[in-house]
Amino acid sequence: MPADPPGPRVRGGPRDAAAHRARKRFGQHFLHDPAVVARIAAAIAPGPDDTLVEIGPGTGALTAALLDAAGTLHAVEIDRDLARVLDERFGERGLRLHQGDALDFDFAALATGPASLRVVGNLPYNISTPLVFRLLRARDVIRDMHFMLQREVVTRMAAPPGGRDYGRLSVMVQLHCRVEALFRVGPGAFTPAPRVDSAVVRLTPRATLPLTGTRLEDFGRLVTAAFARRRKTLRNALGGLREPAQMVAAGVDPTVRPETLSVADFVALTLAGEGPVGT
Ligand code: SAM
């Protein structure tokens, strides 16, 4: 892997962390604004019985704010140098550090029971969508998730039907979770400053889902097909996956655009199929 060009030195941490130069390939933008850190910690409100998992703790800005209040705090960090510094700094205070890639990480292995994990993180923006999809698959063991993301991604997650922000991400996340866009964070809160605005979102997995197993996979295929041709009519976008008569039986007009359908409409369309979709 090519060496990173030197990034700006990180402000505000202990000596080793301050010497760290941000690595672009790991999407490193470190929070240095204490007011933003405090606001995120207040939104999470960790309790003494909580098991938290922080993804990408970086130089530990959020970690430090969560550690004393949380019962247990795990952290998953890909950068070996930061992992070493974090371990030295927080190991004795009980931080359980896992050096590795969050995209391969077995989150369920940390759970102490159903809905027992609280996942948090100022996520590397380049992997935030696949990471969220991975966490949705571990939904049963997750109580809630608080993430700092690119603001546009939070807008898409929370978008209602009908607008241009509403798409596959909105439908998939909203099927699994209640979505609350909490607050915006400007680029000046980070070192180095990202080019985009950020926002904090809370995702709370639903206790029960209307679809499971292969039906859940059918749902994903239908939603992907629908938004791949979002300017077409539903009849054209879903040609081969659902017949117009099945759409009508599901209470959905075949002549509307896919982007006008609610999550419940996509569920009804999924259930209107007789067998697995697209197989
Ligand atoms: N939480 C810190 C903060 O707010 O200052 C750092 C946030 S920075 C945007 C993202 C962090 O995620 C970095 O520490 C980076 O090294 C780490 N990271 C990047 N890719 C990762 C991955 N695949 N798995 C785990 N950590 C990752």
mmCIF file of C-alpha atoms and ligand atoms in Angstrom:
data_model
loop_
_atom_site.group_PDB
_atom_site.id
_atom_site.type_symbol
_atom_site.label_atom_id
_atom_site.label_comp_id
_atom_site.label_asym_id
_atom_site.label_seq_id
_atom_site.Cartn_x
_atom_site.Cartn_y
_atom_site.Cartn_z
ATOM 1 C CA MET A 1 0.000 0.000 0.000
ATOM 2 C CA PRO A 2 1.481 3.421 -0.876
ATOM 3 C CA ALA A 3 2.544 5.628 2.020
ATOM 4 C CA ASP A 4 0.102 8.370 2.931
ATOM 5 C CA PRO A 5 1.098 11.923 2.204
ATOM 6 C CA PRO A 6 1.610 13.701 5.507
ATOM 7 C CA GLY A 7 -1.721 14.920 6.852
ATOM 8 C CA PRO A 8 -2.136 17.722 9.371
ATOM 9 C CA ARG A 9 -1.107 16.962 12.927
ATOM 10 C CA VAL A 10 -4.000 16.115 15.170
ATOM 11 C CA ARG A 11 -4.842 18.683 17.799
ATOM 12 C CA GLY A 12 -6.048 18.144 21.299
ATOM 13 C CA GLY A 13 -4.957 14.596 22.214
ATOM 14 C CA PRO A 14 -2.139 13.295 24.374
ATOM 15 C CA ARG A 15 1.419 13.452 23.035
ATOM 16 C CA ASP A 16 1.345 10.282 20.881
ATOM 17 C CA ALA A 17 -2.074 10.979 19.439
ATOM 18 C CA ALA A 18 -1.036 14.551 18.708
ATOM 19 C CA ALA A 19 1.891 13.190 16.697
ATOM 20 C CA HIS A 20 -0.410 11.087 14.543
ATOM 21 C CA ARG A 21 -0.825 12.249 10.968
ATOM 22 C CA ALA A 22 -4.292 11.631 9.575
ATOM 23 C CA ARG A 23 -4.415 8.769 7.050
ATOM 24 C CA LYS A 24 -6.613 9.417 4.076
ATOM 25 C CA ARG A 25 -7.048 5.758 3.209
ATOM 26 C CA PHE A 26 -8.723 5.171 6.584
ATOM 27 C CA GLY A 27 -10.993 8.207 6.183
ATOM 28 C CA GLN A 28 -9.424 9.884 9.212
ATOM 29 C CA HIS A 29 -10.997 13.164 10.303
ATOM 30 C CA PHE A 30 -10.600 13.580 14.034
ATOM 31 C CA LEU A 31 -13.090 15.457 16.180
ATOM 32 C CA HIS A 32 -11.463 18.257 18.147
ATOM 33 C CA ASP A 33 -14.497 20.308 19.182
ATOM 34 C CA PRO A 34 -15.365 19.478 22.833
ATOM 35 C CA ALA A 35 -18.882 20.901 22.437
ATOM 36 C CA VAL A 36 -19.613 18.465 19.599
ATOM 37 C CA VAL A 37 -18.123 15.558 21.550
ATOM 38 C CA ALA A 38 -20.288 16.474 24.559
ATOM 39 C CA ARG A 39 -23.391 16.732 22.393
ATOM 40 C CA ILE A 40 -22.823 13.281 20.885
ATOM 41 C CA ALA A 41 -22.141 11.768 24.314
ATOM 42 C CA ALA A 42 -25.338 13.362 25.648
ATOM 43 C CA ALA A 43 -27.348 11.922 22.735
ATOM 44 C CA ILE A 44 -25.948 8.459 23.495
ATOM 45 C CA ALA A 45 -26.334 8.868 27.274
ATOM 46 C CA PRO A 46 -24.400 5.686 28.170
ATOM 47 C CA GLY A 47 -25.412 3.930 31.369
ATOM 48 C CA PRO A 48 -23.503 1.704 33.818
ATOM 49 C CA ASP A 49 -25.244 -1.440 32.534
ATOM 50 C CA ASP A 50 -24.644 -0.668 28.849
ATOM 51 C CA THR A 51 -22.280 -2.487 26.514
ATOM 52 C CA LEU A 52 -21.029 -0.011 23.923
ATOM 53 C CA VAL A 53 -19.034 -0.691 20.776
ATOM 54 C CA GLU A 54 -17.247 2.256 19.212
ATOM 55 C CA ILE A 55 -16.246 1.866 15.576
ATOM 56 C CA GLY A 56 -13.145 3.826 14.570
ATOM 57 C CA PRO A 57 -12.180 5.475 17.873
ATOM 58 C CA GLY A 58 -9.244 7.259 16.204
ATOM 59 C CA THR A 59 -7.394 9.376 18.722
ATOM 60 C CA GLY A 60 -10.097 8.760 21.324
ATOM 61 C CA ALA A 61 -12.075 12.017 21.419
ATOM 62 C CA LEU A 62 -15.396 10.232 21.824
ATOM 63 C CA THR A 63 -13.885 7.242 23.615
ATOM 64 C CA ALA A 64 -12.731 9.439 26.485
ATOM 65 C CA ALA A 65 -16.209 10.933 26.836
ATOM 66 C CA LEU A 66 -17.924 7.518 26.879
ATOM 67 C CA LEU A 67 -15.521 5.372 28.845
ATOM 68 C CA ASP A 68 -16.353 6.294 32.410
ATOM 69 C CA ALA A 69 -20.126 6.338 31.956
ATOM 70 C CA ALA A 70 -20.449 3.066 30.023
ATOM 71 C CA GLY A 71 -20.460 -0.292 31.802
ATOM 72 C CA THR A 72 -18.335 -1.865 29.054
ATOM 73 C CA LEU A 73 -16.752 -0.127 26.076
ATOM 74 C CA HIS A 74 -15.353 -2.094 23.147
ATOM 75 C CA ALA A 75 -13.612 -0.306 20.299
ATOM 76 C CA VAL A 76 -12.773 -1.556 16.789
ATOM 77 C CA GLU A 77 -9.934 0.366 15.109
ATOM 78 C CA ILE A 78 -8.201 -0.620 11.871
ATOM 79 C CA ASP A 79 -5.141 1.622 12.241
ATOM 80 C CA ARG A 80 -2.453 -0.323 14.170
ATOM 81 C CA ASP A 81 -0.637 2.812 15.311
ATOM 82 C CA LEU A 82 -3.789 4.358 16.746
ATOM 83 C CA ALA A 83 -4.833 1.047 18.282
ATOM 84 C CA ARG A 84 -1.531 0.894 20.154
ATOM 85 C CA VAL A 85 -1.877 4.471 21.418
ATOM 86 C CA LEU A 86 -5.500 3.887 22.450
ATOM 87 C CA ASP A 87 -4.591 0.726 24.295
ATOM 88 C CA GLU A 88 -1.822 2.535 26.185
ATOM 89 C CA ARG A 89 -4.074 5.446 26.978
ATOM 90 C CA PHE A 90 -7.321 3.685 27.868
ATOM 91 C CA GLY A 91 -6.457 0.023 28.487
ATOM 92 C CA GLU A 92 -6.142 0.447 32.222
ATOM 93 C CA ARG A 93 -9.438 2.295 32.353
ATOM 94 C CA GLY A 94 -11.160 -0.765 30.884
ATOM 95 C CA LEU A 95 -11.320 -0.088 27.143
ATOM 96 C CA ARG A 96 -11.506 -3.393 25.255
ATOM 97 C CA LEU A 97 -9.680 -2.700 22.062
ATOM 98 C CA HIS A 98 -10.065 -4.846 18.932
ATOM 99 C CA GLN A 99 -7.571 -3.991 16.221
ATOM 100 C CA GLY A 100 -9.107 -4.881 12.870
ATOM 101 C CA ASP A 101 -11.524 -4.063 10.096
ATOM 102 C CA ALA A 102 -15.074 -3.288 11.225
ATOM 103 C CA LEU A 103 -16.320 -4.615 7.871
ATOM 104 C CA ASP A 104 -15.163 -8.127 8.913
ATOM 105 C CA PHE A 105 -15.892 -7.800 12.583
ATOM 106 C CA ASP A 106 -18.267 -10.208 14.344
ATOM 107 C CA PHE A 107 -20.351 -7.735 16.364
ATOM 108 C CA ALA A 108 -22.727 -10.464 17.571
ATOM 109 C CA ALA A 109 -19.803 -12.078 19.441
ATOM 110 C CA LEU A 110 -19.735 -9.068 21.811
ATOM 111 C CA ALA A 111 -23.440 -9.258 22.623
ATOM 112 C CA THR A 112 -24.593 -10.342 26.053
ATOM 113 C CA GLY A 113 -28.127 -11.055 24.790
ATOM 114 C CA PRO A 114 -30.772 -9.767 22.374
ATOM 115 C CA ALA A 115 -30.742 -5.975 21.908
ATOM 116 C CA SER A 116 -27.735 -5.690 24.224
ATOM 117 C CA LEU A 117 -25.237 -3.714 22.125
ATOM 118 C CA ARG A 118 -25.112 0.032 21.669
ATOM 119 C CA VAL A 119 -23.014 0.831 18.603
ATOM 120 C CA VAL A 120 -21.474 4.274 18.149
ATOM 121 C CA GLY A 121 -18.953 5.930 15.894
ATOM 122 C CA ASN A 122 -17.754 8.830 13.871
ATOM 123 C CA LEU A 123 -17.538 6.560 10.859
ATOM 124 C CA PRO A 124 -15.058 6.664 8.010
ATOM 125 C CA TYR A 125 -17.342 8.015 5.297
ATOM 126 C CA ASN A 126 -15.941 5.805 2.538
ATOM 127 C CA ILE A 127 -17.241 2.640 4.211
ATOM 128 C CA SER A 128 -20.277 3.945 6.066
ATOM 129 C CA THR A 129 -22.972 2.428 3.831
ATOM 130 C CA PRO A 130 -21.576 -1.141 3.684
ATOM 131 C CA LEU A 131 -20.896 -0.941 7.420
ATOM 132 C CA VAL A 132 -24.470 0.088 8.189
ATOM 133 C CA PHE A 133 -25.789 -2.755 5.993
ATOM 134 C CA ARG A 134 -23.536 -5.190 7.856
ATOM 135 C CA LEU A 135 -24.855 -3.924 11.189
ATOM 136 C CA LEU A 136 -28.445 -4.255 9.989
ATOM 137 C CA ARG A 137 -27.771 -7.962 9.559
ATOM 138 C CA ALA A 138 -26.715 -8.091 13.248
ATOM 139 C CA ARG A 139 -29.836 -6.102 14.182
ATOM 140 C CA ASP A 140 -31.143 -8.650 16.715
ATOM 141 C CA VAL A 141 -28.286 -8.009 19.167
ATOM 142 C CA ILE A 142 -28.270 -4.209 18.724
ATOM 143 C CA ARG A 143 -30.243 -1.848 20.956
ATOM 144 C CA ASP A 144 -29.346 1.324 19.102
ATOM 145 C CA MET A 145 -26.707 2.977 16.916
ATOM 146 C CA HIS A 146 -25.426 6.558 16.942
ATOM 147 C CA PHE A 147 -23.309 7.559 13.989
ATOM 148 C CA MET A 148 -21.661 10.646 12.641
ATOM 149 C CA LEU A 149 -22.017 10.398 8.872
ATOM 150 C CA GLN A 150 -21.813 12.568 5.824
ATOM 151 C CA ARG A 151 -24.873 14.816 6.171
ATOM 152 C CA GLU A 152 -26.208 13.803 2.782
ATOM 153 C CA VAL A 153 -26.223 10.147 3.877
ATOM 154 C CA VAL A 154 -28.229 10.994 7.007
ATOM 155 C CA THR A 155 -30.689 12.960 4.851
ATOM 156 C CA ARG A 156 -31.097 9.937 2.578
ATOM 157 C CA MET A 157 -31.562 7.543 5.505
ATOM 158 C CA ALA A 158 -34.314 9.703 7.010
ATOM 159 C CA ALA A 159 -36.009 10.752 3.747
ATOM 160 C CA PRO A 160 -39.760 10.256 3.312
ATOM 161 C CA PRO A 161 -41.163 8.864 0.022
ATOM 162 C CA GLY A 162 -41.540 11.126 -2.966
ATOM 163 C CA GLY A 163 -38.396 13.239 -2.972
ATOM 164 C CA ARG A 164 -35.040 12.831 -4.651
ATOM 165 C CA ASP A 165 -33.315 11.855 -1.374
ATOM 166 C CA TYR A 166 -35.582 8.825 -0.985
ATOM 167 C CA GLY A 167 -33.997 5.653 -2.346
ATOM 168 C CA ARG A 168 -32.685 2.193 -1.597
ATOM 169 C CA LEU A 169 -30.773 3.354 1.491
ATOM 170 C CA SER A 170 -33.902 5.044 2.948
ATOM 171 C CA VAL A 171 -36.123 2.003 2.409
ATOM 172 C CA MET A 172 -33.621 -0.588 3.641
ATOM 173 C CA VAL A 173 -32.659 1.347 6.765
ATOM 174 C CA GLN A 174 -36.246 2.361 7.582
ATOM 175 C CA LEU A 175 -37.479 -1.235 7.249
ATOM 176 C CA HIS A 176 -35.055 -2.275 9.984
ATOM 177 C CA CYS A 177 -34.814 0.828 12.172
ATOM 178 C CA ARG A 178 -36.456 3.961 13.405
ATOM 179 C CA VAL A 179 -34.298 6.786 12.013
ATOM 180 C CA GLU A 180 -33.737 10.084 13.841
ATOM 181 C CA ALA A 181 -31.533 12.749 12.267
ATOM 182 C CA LEU A 182 -30.216 14.499 15.393
ATOM 183 C CA PHE A 183 -27.961 17.430 14.471
ATOM 184 C CA ARG A 184 -25.581 18.805 11.880
ATOM 185 C CA VAL A 185 -21.830 19.188 12.435
ATOM 186 C CA GLY A 186 -19.751 21.537 10.278
ATOM 187 C CA PRO A 187 -16.329 20.678 8.796
ATOM 188 C CA GLY A 188 -14.529 22.948 11.306
ATOM 189 C CA ALA A 189 -15.124 20.424 14.128
ATOM 190 C CA PHE A 190 -12.583 18.015 12.577
ATOM 191 C CA THR A 191 -8.862 17.822 11.838
ATOM 192 C CA PRO A 192 -8.360 17.671 8.936
ATOM 193 C CA ALA A 193 -11.646 19.341 7.935
ATOM 194 C CA PRO A 194 -13.671 17.180 5.526
ATOM 195 C CA ARG A 195 -15.058 18.760 2.349
ATOM 196 C CA VAL A 196 -18.626 17.906 3.328
ATOM 197 C CA ASP A 197 -21.019 18.625 6.168
ATOM 198 C CA SER A 198 -21.641 15.874 8.691
ATOM 199 C CA ALA A 199 -24.635 14.919 10.816
ATOM 200 C CA VAL A 200 -25.384 12.625 13.728
ATOM 201 C CA VAL A 201 -28.102 10.010 13.340
ATOM 202 C CA ARG A 202 -29.731 7.593 15.770
ATOM 203 C CA LEU A 203 -30.899 4.234 14.383
ATOM 204 C CA THR A 204 -33.075 2.108 16.652
ATOM 205 C CA PRO A 205 -33.733 -1.425 15.369
ATOM 206 C CA ARG A 206 -37.407 -2.378 15.339
ATOM 207 C CA ALA A 207 -38.417 -5.095 17.780
ATOM 208 C CA THR A 208 -40.076 -7.120 15.013
ATOM 209 C CA LEU A 209 -39.794 -7.040 11.241
ATOM 210 C CA PRO A 210 -42.688 -7.719 8.860
ATOM 211 C CA LEU A 211 -40.393 -9.969 6.765
ATOM 212 C CA THR A 212 -37.750 -12.543 7.601
ATOM 213 C CA GLY A 213 -35.508 -15.071 5.854
ATOM 214 C CA THR A 214 -35.907 -15.388 2.097
ATOM 215 C CA ARG A 215 -38.728 -12.823 2.123
ATOM 216 C CA LEU A 216 -36.261 -10.274 3.458
ATOM 217 C CA GLU A 217 -33.932 -11.112 0.581
ATOM 218 C CA ASP A 218 -36.864 -10.762 -1.859
ATOM 219 C CA PHE A 219 -37.554 -7.334 -0.392
ATOM 220 C CA GLY A 220 -33.941 -6.267 -0.973
ATOM 221 C CA ARG A 221 -34.032 -7.415 -4.591
ATOM 222 C CA LEU A 222 -37.330 -5.635 -5.269
ATOM 223 C CA VAL A 223 -36.100 -2.382 -3.724
ATOM 224 C CA THR A 224 -32.799 -2.531 -5.640
ATOM 225 C CA ALA A 225 -34.647 -3.136 -8.931
ATOM 226 C CA ALA A 226 -37.187 -0.399 -8.234
ATOM 227 C CA PHE A 227 -34.593 2.297 -7.561
ATOM 228 C CA ALA A 228 -32.296 1.228 -10.385
ATOM 229 C CA ARG A 229 -35.090 2.534 -12.660
ATOM 230 C CA ARG A 230 -36.682 5.096 -10.415
ATOM 231 C CA ARG A 231 -37.864 7.405 -13.238
ATOM 232 C CA LYS A 232 -39.881 4.604 -14.871
ATOM 233 C CA THR A 233 -43.334 3.472 -13.870
ATOM 234 C CA LEU A 234 -43.410 0.708 -11.296
ATOM 235 C CA ARG A 235 -44.750 -1.667 -13.955
ATOM 236 C CA ASN A 236 -41.647 -1.076 -16.098
ATOM 237 C CA ALA A 237 -39.164 -0.913 -13.247
ATOM 238 C CA LEU A 238 -40.300 -4.235 -11.791
ATOM 239 C CA GLY A 239 -40.981 -6.030 -15.087
ATOM 240 C CA GLY A 240 -40.335 -9.731 -14.515
ATOM 241 C CA LEU A 241 -40.359 -9.463 -10.722
ATOM 242 C CA ARG A 242 -44.018 -8.583 -10.155
ATOM 243 C CA GLU A 243 -47.009 -8.594 -12.524
ATOM 244 C CA PRO A 244 -49.257 -5.524 -12.641
ATOM 245 C CA ALA A 245 -52.074 -7.659 -11.189
ATOM 246 C CA GLN A 246 -49.877 -8.496 -8.186
ATOM 247 C CA MET A 247 -49.144 -4.788 -7.724
ATOM 248 C CA VAL A 248 -52.860 -4.033 -7.716
ATOM 249 C CA ALA A 249 -53.457 -6.898 -5.268
ATOM 250 C CA ALA A 250 -50.805 -5.314 -3.016
ATOM 251 C CA GLY A 251 -52.700 -2.028 -3.140
ATOM 252 C CA VAL A 252 -50.063 -0.327 -5.299
ATOM 253 C CA ASP A 253 -50.759 1.499 -8.579
ATOM 254 C CA PRO A 254 -48.510 0.037 -11.361
ATOM 255 C CA THR A 255 -48.372 3.408 -13.141
ATOM 256 C CA VAL A 256 -46.694 5.373 -10.312
ATOM 257 C CA ARG A 257 -42.941 5.911 -9.969
ATOM 258 C CA PRO A 258 -41.125 3.580 -7.539
ATOM 259 C CA GLU A 259 -39.904 6.556 -5.505
ATOM 260 C CA THR A 260 -43.479 7.295 -4.375
ATOM 261 C CA LEU A 261 -43.853 3.922 -2.609
ATOM 262 C CA SER A 262 -43.692 3.733 1.176
ATOM 263 C CA VAL A 263 -41.736 1.036 3.021
ATOM 264 C CA ALA A 264 -45.100 -0.639 3.774
ATOM 265 C CA ASP A 265 -45.886 -0.649 0.026
ATOM 266 C CA PHE A 266 -42.604 -2.458 -0.689
ATOM 267 C CA VAL A 267 -43.462 -4.980 2.041
ATOM 268 C CA ALA A 268 -46.899 -5.552 0.492
ATOM 269 C CA LEU A 269 -45.318 -5.979 -2.951
ATOM 270 C CA THR A 270 -42.860 -8.505 -1.533
ATOM 271 C CA LEU A 271 -45.656 -10.528 0.039
ATOM 272 C CA ALA A 272 -47.683 -10.368 -3.205
ATOM 273 C CA GLY A 273 -45.116 -12.577 -4.982
ATOM 274 C CA GLU A 274 -45.772 -16.302 -4.908
ATOM 275 C CA GLY A 275 -42.178 -17.496 -4.812
ATOM 276 C CA PRO A 276 -38.697 -16.087 -4.328
ATOM 277 C CA VAL A 277 -38.129 -12.989 -6.425
ATOM 278 C CA GLY A 278 -35.715 -13.030 -9.331
ATOM 279 C CA THR A 279 -34.693 -16.651 -8.982
HETATM 280 N N1 SAM B 1 -13.777 8.612 16.304
HETATM 281 C C1 SAM B 1 -12.633 9.437 15.975
HETATM 282 C C2 SAM B 1 -12.991 10.899 16.125
HETATM 283 O O1 SAM B 1 -14.199 11.194 16.128
HETATM 284 O O2 SAM B 1 -12.108 11.723 16.215
HETATM 285 C C3 SAM B 1 -12.094 9.134 14.573
HETATM 286 C C4 SAM B 1 -13.056 9.263 13.431
HETATM 287 S S1 SAM B 1 -12.345 9.058 11.821
HETATM 288 C C5 SAM B 1 -13.609 9.828 10.830
HETATM 289 C C6 SAM B 1 -12.646 7.359 11.417
HETATM 290 C C7 SAM B 1 -11.856 6.332 12.227
HETATM 291 O O3 SAM B 1 -12.208 5.019 11.752
HETATM 292 C C8 SAM B 1 -10.363 6.429 12.111
HETATM 293 O O4 SAM B 1 -9.775 6.253 13.371
HETATM 294 C C9 SAM B 1 -9.971 5.274 11.181
HETATM 295 O O5 SAM B 1 -8.664 4.788 11.379
HETATM 296 C C10 SAM B 1 -11.033 4.244 11.550
HETATM 297 N N2 SAM B 1 -11.334 3.282 10.479
HETATM 298 C C11 SAM B 1 -11.295 3.474 9.151
HETATM 299 N N3 SAM B 1 -11.680 2.376 8.484
HETATM 300 C C12 SAM B 1 -11.967 1.447 9.441
HETATM 301 C C13 SAM B 1 -12.395 0.096 9.398
HETATM 302 N N4 SAM B 1 -12.627 -0.520 8.233
HETATM 303 N N5 SAM B 1 -12.577 -0.573 10.557
HETATM 304 C C14 SAM B 1 -12.340 0.052 11.756
HETATM 305 N N6 SAM B 1 -11.921 1.326 11.864
HETATM 306 C C15 SAM B 1 -11.747 2.023 10.727
#
